[in-house]
Amino acid sequence: MPAKKEVKFEEALERLENIVASLENGEAPLDESLALFEEGVKLVKLCNNKLESAEEAVKQLINIDGEFIEKNFSEDLENEN
């Protein structure tokens, strides 16, 4: 069984935009609309997962007393709550 090709964020987002446009158009039959909606939900989850992974990878440089330290982006979010 061939491995699934990993969908890039940009590709998923573009496909999602096309699905939304098709659904807003309202000309697709019900079965096709439901299939598009289901695909759209999967793409939203994929995009969210990719964004969360990217957020975890983001580092901030903080200047403390003239020294720069690296800090995970997610640490700032946890400290805000």
mmCIF file of N, CA, C and O in Angstrom:
data_model
loop_
_atom_site.group_PDB
_atom_site.id
_atom_site.type_symbol
_atom_site.label_atom_id
_atom_site.label_comp_id
_atom_site.label_asym_id
_atom_site.label_seq_id
_atom_site.Cartn_x
_atom_site.Cartn_y
_atom_site.Cartn_z
ATOM 1 N N MET A 1 0.850 -1.178 0.000
ATOM 2 C CA MET A 1 0.000 0.000 0.000
ATOM 3 C C MET A 1 0.892 1.235 0.000
ATOM 4 O O MET A 1 1.745 1.390 0.863
ATOM 5 N N PRO A 2 0.704 2.137 -0.959
ATOM 6 C CA PRO A 2 1.563 3.319 -1.019
ATOM 7 C C PRO A 2 1.295 4.261 0.148
ATOM 8 O O PRO A 2 0.178 4.370 0.640
ATOM 9 N N ALA A 3 2.369 4.930 0.577
ATOM 10 C CA ALA A 3 2.243 5.888 1.679
ATOM 11 C C ALA A 3 1.435 7.101 1.222
ATOM 12 O O ALA A 3 1.519 7.513 0.062
ATOM 13 N N LYS A 4 0.651 7.646 2.159
ATOM 14 C CA LYS A 4 -0.126 8.845 1.842
ATOM 15 C C LYS A 4 0.806 10.026 1.659
ATOM 16 O O LYS A 4 1.748 10.207 2.428
ATOM 17 N N LYS A 5 0.541 10.821 0.638
ATOM 18 C CA LYS A 5 1.308 12.036 0.420
ATOM 19 C C LYS A 5 0.891 13.054 1.484
ATOM 20 O O LYS A 5 -0.301 13.275 1.694
ATOM 21 N N GLU A 6 1.870 13.635 2.151
ATOM 22 C CA GLU A 6 1.551 14.639 3.166
ATOM 23 C C GLU A 6 1.088 15.919 2.475
ATOM 24 O O GLU A 6 1.754 16.437 1.593
ATOM 25 N N VAL A 7 -0.057 16.381 2.885
ATOM 26 C CA VAL A 7 -0.632 17.591 2.310
ATOM 27 C C VAL A 7 -0.014 18.798 3.008
ATOM 28 O O VAL A 7 0.022 18.855 4.243
ATOM 29 N N LYS A 8 0.465 19.734 2.224
ATOM 30 C CA LYS A 8 1.021 20.965 2.787
ATOM 31 C C LYS A 8 -0.120 21.864 3.250
ATOM 32 O O LYS A 8 -1.230 21.816 2.721
ATOM 33 N N PHE A 9 0.191 22.703 4.238
ATOM 34 C CA PHE A 9 -0.799 23.612 4.799
ATOM 35 C C PHE A 9 -1.440 24.461 3.704
ATOM 36 O O PHE A 9 -2.661 24.609 3.646
ATOM 37 N N GLU A 10 -0.611 25.015 2.836
ATOM 38 C CA GLU A 10 -1.110 25.907 1.787
ATOM 39 C C GLU A 10 -2.049 25.180 0.831
ATOM 40 O O GLU A 10 -3.053 25.742 0.389
ATOM 41 N N GLU A 11 -1.708 23.920 0.512
ATOM 42 C CA GLU A 11 -2.569 23.125 -0.366
ATOM 43 C C GLU A 11 -3.908 22.841 0.309
ATOM 44 O O GLU A 11 -4.968 22.935 -0.322
ATOM 45 N N ALA A 12 -3.851 22.481 1.583
ATOM 46 C CA ALA A 12 -5.076 22.188 2.328
ATOM 47 C C ALA A 12 -5.961 23.427 2.423
ATOM 48 O O ALA A 12 -7.181 23.345 2.246
ATOM 49 N N LEU A 13 -5.351 24.563 2.687
ATOM 50 C CA LEU A 13 -6.105 25.807 2.811
ATOM 51 C C LEU A 13 -6.743 26.196 1.478
ATOM 52 O O LEU A 13 -7.909 26.608 1.436
ATOM 53 N N GLU A 14 -5.993 26.024 0.391
ATOM 54 C CA GLU A 14 -6.542 26.345 -0.933
ATOM 55 C C GLU A 14 -7.725 25.442 -1.268
ATOM 56 O O GLU A 14 -8.755 25.895 -1.754
ATOM 57 N N ARG A 15 -7.581 24.147 -0.970
ATOM 58 C CA ARG A 15 -8.686 23.203 -1.218
ATOM 59 C C ARG A 15 -9.892 23.564 -0.352
ATOM 60 O O ARG A 15 -11.034 23.528 -0.813
ATOM 61 N N LEU A 16 -9.634 23.936 0.884
ATOM 62 C CA LEU A 16 -10.713 24.332 1.786
ATOM 63 C C LEU A 16 -11.447 25.567 1.246
ATOM 64 O O LEU A 16 -12.677 25.629 1.272
ATOM 65 N N GLU A 17 -10.703 26.523 0.729
ATOM 66 C CA GLU A 17 -11.328 27.716 0.137
ATOM 67 C C GLU A 17 -12.201 27.336 -1.055
ATOM 68 O O GLU A 17 -13.299 27.887 -1.233
ATOM 69 N N ASN A 18 -11.738 26.387 -1.870
ATOM 70 C CA ASN A 18 -12.529 25.927 -3.020
ATOM 71 C C ASN A 18 -13.808 25.232 -2.561
ATOM 72 O O ASN A 18 -14.867 25.404 -3.164
ATOM 73 N N ILE A 19 -13.689 24.436 -1.496
ATOM 74 C CA ILE A 19 -14.865 23.745 -0.961
ATOM 75 C C ILE A 19 -15.887 24.755 -0.446
ATOM 76 O O ILE A 19 -17.081 24.642 -0.728
ATOM 77 N N VAL A 20 -15.415 25.742 0.290
ATOM 78 C CA VAL A 20 -16.325 26.770 0.819
ATOM 79 C C VAL A 20 -17.027 27.489 -0.324
ATOM 80 O O VAL A 20 -18.252 27.697 -0.282
ATOM 81 N N ALA A 21 -16.289 27.835 -1.363
ATOM 82 C CA ALA A 21 -16.891 28.519 -2.515
ATOM 83 C C ALA A 21 -17.946 27.635 -3.171
ATOM 84 O O ALA A 21 -19.031 28.119 -3.529
ATOM 85 N N SER A 22 -17.651 26.348 -3.306
ATOM 86 C CA SER A 22 -18.620 25.419 -3.911
ATOM 87 C C SER A 22 -19.876 25.300 -3.064
ATOM 88 O O SER A 22 -20.990 25.291 -3.587
ATOM 89 N N LEU A 23 -19.695 25.214 -1.754
ATOM 90 C CA LEU A 23 -20.855 25.092 -0.862
ATOM 91 C C LEU A 23 -21.676 26.384 -0.845
ATOM 92 O O LEU A 23 -22.910 26.341 -0.789
ATOM 93 N N GLU A 24 -20.987 27.513 -0.866
ATOM 94 C CA GLU A 24 -21.712 28.798 -0.884
ATOM 95 C C GLU A 24 -22.483 28.972 -2.186
ATOM 96 O O GLU A 24 -23.553 29.582 -2.192
ATOM 97 N N ASN A 25 -21.942 28.429 -3.261
ATOM 98 C CA ASN A 25 -22.595 28.504 -4.563
ATOM 99 C C ASN A 25 -23.944 27.811 -4.518
ATOM 100 O O ASN A 25 -24.914 28.279 -5.115
ATOM 101 N N GLY A 26 -24.011 26.707 -3.789
ATOM 102 C CA GLY A 26 -25.277 26.018 -3.583
ATOM 103 C C GLY A 26 -25.804 25.229 -4.758
ATOM 104 O O GLY A 26 -26.952 24.790 -4.737
ATOM 105 N N GLU A 27 -25.006 25.030 -5.783
ATOM 106 C CA GLU A 27 -25.491 24.325 -6.964
ATOM 107 C C GLU A 27 -25.203 22.827 -6.944
ATOM 108 O O GLU A 27 -25.717 22.094 -7.779
ATOM 109 N N ALA A 28 -24.394 22.365 -5.984
ATOM 110 C CA ALA A 28 -24.063 20.944 -5.922
ATOM 111 C C ALA A 28 -25.241 20.173 -5.325
ATOM 112 O O ALA A 28 -25.952 20.672 -4.459
ATOM 113 N N PRO A 29 -25.447 18.944 -5.793
ATOM 114 C CA PRO A 29 -26.496 18.108 -5.195
ATOM 115 C C PRO A 29 -26.174 17.817 -3.732
ATOM 116 O O PRO A 29 -25.027 17.951 -3.294
ATOM 117 N N LEU A 30 -27.164 17.410 -2.988
ATOM 118 C CA LEU A 30 -27.027 17.184 -1.545
ATOM 119 C C LEU A 30 -25.896 16.214 -1.219
ATOM 120 O O LEU A 30 -25.074 16.488 -0.339
ATOM 121 N N ASP A 31 -25.847 15.071 -1.897
ATOM 122 C CA ASP A 31 -24.801 14.077 -1.609
ATOM 123 C C ASP A 31 -23.410 14.664 -1.822
ATOM 124 O O ASP A 31 -22.502 14.438 -1.021
ATOM 125 N N GLU A 32 -23.238 15.395 -2.890
ATOM 126 C CA GLU A 32 -21.941 16.021 -3.173
ATOM 127 C C GLU A 32 -21.623 17.092 -2.126
ATOM 128 O O GLU A 32 -20.483 17.209 -1.670
ATOM 129 N N SER A 33 -22.621 17.862 -1.734
ATOM 130 C CA SER A 33 -22.424 18.894 -0.711
ATOM 131 C C SER A 33 -21.995 18.277 0.613
ATOM 132 O O SER A 33 -21.110 18.793 1.292
ATOM 133 N N LEU A 34 -22.616 17.162 0.985
ATOM 134 C CA LEU A 34 -22.244 16.478 2.225
ATOM 135 C C LEU A 34 -20.811 15.947 2.157
ATOM 136 O O LEU A 34 -20.056 16.054 3.131
ATOM 137 N N ALA A 35 -20.435 15.397 1.006
ATOM 138 C CA ALA A 35 -19.069 14.891 0.832
ATOM 139 C C ALA A 35 -18.068 16.047 0.905
ATOM 140 O O ALA A 35 -16.998 15.917 1.524
ATOM 141 N N LEU A 36 -18.404 17.167 0.300
ATOM 142 C CA LEU A 36 -17.525 18.340 0.365
ATOM 143 C C LEU A 36 -17.401 18.857 1.787
ATOM 144 O O LEU A 36 -16.309 19.208 2.242
ATOM 145 N N PHE A 37 -18.529 18.888 2.495
ATOM 146 C CA PHE A 37 -18.517 19.341 3.885
ATOM 147 C C PHE A 37 -17.627 18.439 4.737
ATOM 148 O O PHE A 37 -16.814 18.911 5.539
ATOM 149 N N GLU A 38 -17.757 17.130 4.549
ATOM 150 C CA GLU A 38 -16.942 16.170 5.301
ATOM 151 C C GLU A 38 -15.454 16.371 4.995
ATOM 152 O O GLU A 38 -14.615 16.373 5.902
ATOM 153 N N GLU A 39 -15.129 16.547 3.728
ATOM 154 C CA GLU A 39 -13.731 16.806 3.349
ATOM 155 C C GLU A 39 -13.256 18.109 3.975
ATOM 156 O O GLU A 39 -12.119 18.202 4.461
ATOM 157 N N GLY A 40 -14.105 19.118 3.993
ATOM 158 C CA GLY A 40 -13.753 20.405 4.582
ATOM 159 C C GLY A 40 -13.453 20.296 6.069
ATOM 160 O O GLY A 40 -12.493 20.895 6.561
ATOM 161 N N VAL A 41 -14.247 19.514 6.787
ATOM 162 C CA VAL A 41 -14.020 19.316 8.218
ATOM 163 C C VAL A 41 -12.654 18.672 8.447
ATOM 164 O O VAL A 41 -11.887 19.073 9.323
ATOM 165 N N LYS A 42 -12.328 17.669 7.642
ATOM 166 C CA LYS A 42 -11.020 17.011 7.753
ATOM 167 C C LYS A 42 -9.887 17.991 7.461
ATOM 168 O O LYS A 42 -8.852 17.977 8.134
ATOM 169 N N LEU A 43 -10.077 18.850 6.470
ATOM 170 C CA LEU A 43 -9.051 19.833 6.123
ATOM 171 C C LEU A 43 -8.878 20.874 7.226
ATOM 172 O O LEU A 43 -7.755 21.308 7.508
ATOM 173 N N VAL A 44 -9.962 21.282 7.858
ATOM 174 C CA VAL A 44 -9.875 22.225 8.976
ATOM 175 C C VAL A 44 -9.052 21.611 10.104
ATOM 176 O O VAL A 44 -8.173 22.262 10.678
ATOM 177 N N LYS A 45 -9.311 20.342 10.419
ATOM 178 C CA LYS A 45 -8.548 19.653 11.470
ATOM 179 C C LYS A 45 -7.076 19.571 11.095
ATOM 180 O O LYS A 45 -6.201 19.801 11.929
ATOM 181 N N LEU A 46 -6.797 19.242 9.840
ATOM 182 C CA LEU A 46 -5.417 19.147 9.365
ATOM 183 C C LEU A 46 -4.720 20.497 9.494
ATOM 184 O O LEU A 46 -3.600 20.583 10.010
ATOM 185 N N CYS A 47 -5.382 21.564 9.052
ATOM 186 C CA CYS A 47 -4.797 22.911 9.132
ATOM 187 C C CYS A 47 -4.557 23.313 10.591
ATOM 188 O O CYS A 47 -3.505 23.863 10.918
ATOM 189 N N ASN A 48 -5.520 23.037 11.455
ATOM 190 C CA ASN A 48 -5.350 23.363 12.875
ATOM 191 C C ASN A 48 -4.168 22.619 13.476
ATOM 192 O O ASN A 48 -3.387 23.193 14.241
ATOM 193 N N ASN A 49 -4.028 21.330 13.141
ATOM 194 C CA ASN A 49 -2.901 20.557 13.653
ATOM 195 C C ASN A 49 -1.573 21.121 13.170
ATOM 196 O O ASN A 49 -0.609 21.206 13.938
ATOM 197 N N LYS A 50 -1.524 21.507 11.907
ATOM 198 C CA LYS A 50 -0.290 22.079 11.362
ATOM 199 C C LYS A 50 0.027 23.415 12.023
ATOM 200 O O LYS A 50 1.184 23.711 12.314
ATOM 201 N N LEU A 51 -0.989 24.233 12.265
ATOM 202 C CA LEU A 51 -0.770 25.514 12.937
ATOM 203 C C LEU A 51 -0.295 25.314 14.367
ATOM 204 O O LEU A 51 0.604 26.019 14.841
ATOM 205 N N GLU A 52 -0.877 24.350 15.063
ATOM 206 C CA GLU A 52 -0.453 24.070 16.438
ATOM 207 C C GLU A 52 0.994 23.586 16.472
ATOM 208 O O GLU A 52 1.766 23.980 17.347
ATOM 209 N N SER A 53 1.363 22.751 15.502
ATOM 210 C CA SER A 53 2.749 22.270 15.438
ATOM 211 C C SER A 53 3.704 23.423 15.157
ATOM 212 O O SER A 53 4.782 23.502 15.750
ATOM 213 N N ALA A 54 3.314 24.311 14.263
ATOM 214 C CA ALA A 54 4.161 25.463 13.943
ATOM 215 C C ALA A 54 4.293 26.379 15.152
ATOM 216 O O ALA A 54 5.374 26.899 15.441
ATOM 217 N N GLU A 55 3.201 26.568 15.882
ATOM 218 C CA GLU A 55 3.218 27.421 17.062
ATOM 219 C C GLU A 55 4.200 26.883 18.100
ATOM 220 O O GLU A 55 4.934 27.647 18.738
ATOM 221 N N GLU A 56 4.223 25.567 18.253
ATOM 222 C CA GLU A 56 5.150 24.956 19.206
ATOM 223 C C GLU A 56 6.597 25.185 18.794
ATOM 224 O O GLU A 56 7.487 25.232 19.639
ATOM 225 N N ALA A 57 6.842 25.290 17.492
ATOM 226 C CA ALA A 57 8.203 25.438 16.998
ATOM 227 C C ALA A 57 8.693 26.883 17.053
ATOM 228 O O ALA A 57 9.899 27.142 16.961
ATOM 229 N N VAL A 58 7.776 27.821 17.218
ATOM 230 C CA VAL A 58 8.146 29.232 17.214
ATOM 231 C C VAL A 58 8.917 29.579 18.483
ATOM 232 O O VAL A 58 8.533 29.205 19.577
ATOM 233 N N LYS A 59 9.986 30.273 18.307
ATOM 234 C CA LYS A 59 10.788 30.720 19.451
ATOM 235 C C LYS A 59 10.747 32.248 19.486
ATOM 236 O O LYS A 59 10.639 32.904 18.458
ATOM 237 N N GLN A 60 10.813 32.773 20.683
ATOM 238 C CA GLN A 60 10.896 34.216 20.848
ATOM 239 C C GLN A 60 12.240 34.555 21.460
ATOM 240 O O GLN A 60 12.775 33.803 22.265
ATOM 241 N N LEU A 61 12.763 35.690 21.062
ATOM 242 C CA LEU A 61 13.958 36.203 21.712
ATOM 243 C C LEU A 61 13.521 37.261 22.707
ATOM 244 O O LEU A 61 12.811 38.200 22.374
ATOM 245 N N ILE A 62 13.925 37.092 23.933
ATOM 246 C CA ILE A 62 13.556 38.012 24.999
ATOM 247 C C ILE A 62 14.813 38.728 25.470
ATOM 248 O O ILE A 62 15.824 38.099 25.771
ATOM 249 N N ASN A 63 14.766 40.035 25.550
ATOM 250 C CA ASN A 63 15.905 40.816 26.014
ATOM 251 C C ASN A 63 15.754 41.056 27.514
ATOM 252 O O ASN A 63 14.878 41.784 27.949
ATOM 253 N N ILE A 64 16.603 40.393 28.288
ATOM 254 C CA ILE A 64 16.602 40.571 29.740
ATOM 255 C C ILE A 64 17.977 41.079 30.133
ATOM 256 O O ILE A 64 18.967 40.366 30.004
ATOM 257 N N ASP A 65 18.023 42.305 30.619
ATOM 258 C CA ASP A 65 19.280 42.926 31.033
ATOM 259 C C ASP A 65 20.342 42.844 29.943
ATOM 260 O O ASP A 65 21.495 42.494 30.200
ATOM 261 N N GLY A 66 19.949 43.120 28.712
ATOM 262 C CA GLY A 66 20.896 43.130 27.606
ATOM 263 C C GLY A 66 21.252 41.753 27.082
ATOM 264 O O GLY A 66 22.044 41.626 26.163
ATOM 265 N N GLU A 67 20.691 40.707 27.650
ATOM 266 C CA GLU A 67 20.952 39.342 27.208
ATOM 267 C C GLU A 67 19.728 38.789 26.507
ATOM 268 O O GLU A 67 18.606 38.981 26.954
ATOM 269 N N PHE A 68 19.956 38.111 25.419
ATOM 270 C CA PHE A 68 18.855 37.486 24.702
ATOM 271 C C PHE A 68 18.787 36.013 25.071
ATOM 272 O O PHE A 68 19.789 35.312 25.088
ATOM 273 N N ILE A 69 17.586 35.561 25.382
ATOM 274 C CA ILE A 69 17.385 34.143 25.664
ATOM 275 C C ILE A 69 16.276 33.641 24.752
ATOM 276 O O ILE A 69 15.390 34.400 24.356
ATOM 277 N N GLU A 70 16.350 32.377 24.397
ATOM 278 C CA GLU A 70 15.295 31.778 23.592
ATOM 279 C C GLU A 70 14.251 31.182 24.499
ATOM 280 O O GLU A 70 14.558 30.599 25.531
ATOM 281 N N LYS A 71 12.993 31.325 24.069
ATOM 282 C CA LYS A 71 11.889 30.834 24.885
ATOM 283 C C LYS A 71 10.818 30.293 23.954
ATOM 284 O O LYS A 71 10.543 30.884 22.915
ATOM 285 N N ASN A 72 10.220 29.175 24.287
ATOM 286 C CA ASN A 72 9.134 28.629 23.481
ATOM 287 C C ASN A 72 7.948 29.575 23.497
ATOM 288 O O ASN A 72 7.597 30.127 24.528
ATOM 289 N N PHE A 73 7.317 29.737 22.358
ATOM 290 C CA PHE A 73 6.143 30.589 22.219
ATOM 291 C C PHE A 73 5.037 30.124 23.165
ATOM 292 O O PHE A 73 4.355 30.922 23.785
ATOM 293 N N SER A 74 4.869 28.826 23.302
ATOM 294 C CA SER A 74 3.778 28.286 24.114
ATOM 295 C C SER A 74 3.926 28.637 25.603
ATOM 296 O O SER A 74 2.965 28.711 26.334
ATOM 297 N N GLU A 75 5.178 28.892 26.059
ATOM 298 C CA GLU A 75 5.389 29.265 27.455
ATOM 299 C C GLU A 75 4.718 30.591 27.751
ATOM 300 O O GLU A 75 4.148 30.778 28.835
ATOM 301 N N ASP A 76 4.778 31.535 26.819
ATOM 302 C CA ASP A 76 4.129 32.833 27.011
ATOM 303 C C ASP A 76 2.619 32.664 27.120
ATOM 304 O O ASP A 76 1.966 33.323 27.921
ATOM 305 N N LEU A 77 2.063 31.785 26.297
ATOM 306 C CA LEU A 77 0.617 31.558 26.332
ATOM 307 C C LEU A 77 0.196 30.970 27.666
ATOM 308 O O LEU A 77 -0.826 31.338 28.219
ATOM 309 N N GLU A 78 0.993 30.039 28.190
ATOM 310 C CA GLU A 78 0.670 29.426 29.471
ATOM 311 C C GLU A 78 0.754 30.446 30.594
ATOM 312 O O GLU A 78 -0.041 30.437 31.525
ATOM 313 N N ASN A 79 1.720 31.365 30.522
ATOM 314 C CA ASN A 79 1.894 32.370 31.560
ATOM 315 C C ASN A 79 0.793 33.421 31.545
ATOM 316 O O ASN A 79 0.539 34.059 32.552
ATOM 317 N N GLU A 80 0.151 33.614 30.387
ATOM 318 C CA GLU A 80 -0.924 34.595 30.281
ATOM 319 C C GLU A 80 -2.195 34.108 30.962
ATOM 320 O O GLU A 80 -3.035 34.879 31.344
ATOM 321 N N ASN A 81 -2.371 32.810 31.068
ATOM 322 C CA ASN A 81 -3.610 32.243 31.640
ATOM 323 C C ASN A 81 -3.568 32.187 33.130
ATOM 324 O O ASN A 81 -2.821 32.148 33.884
#
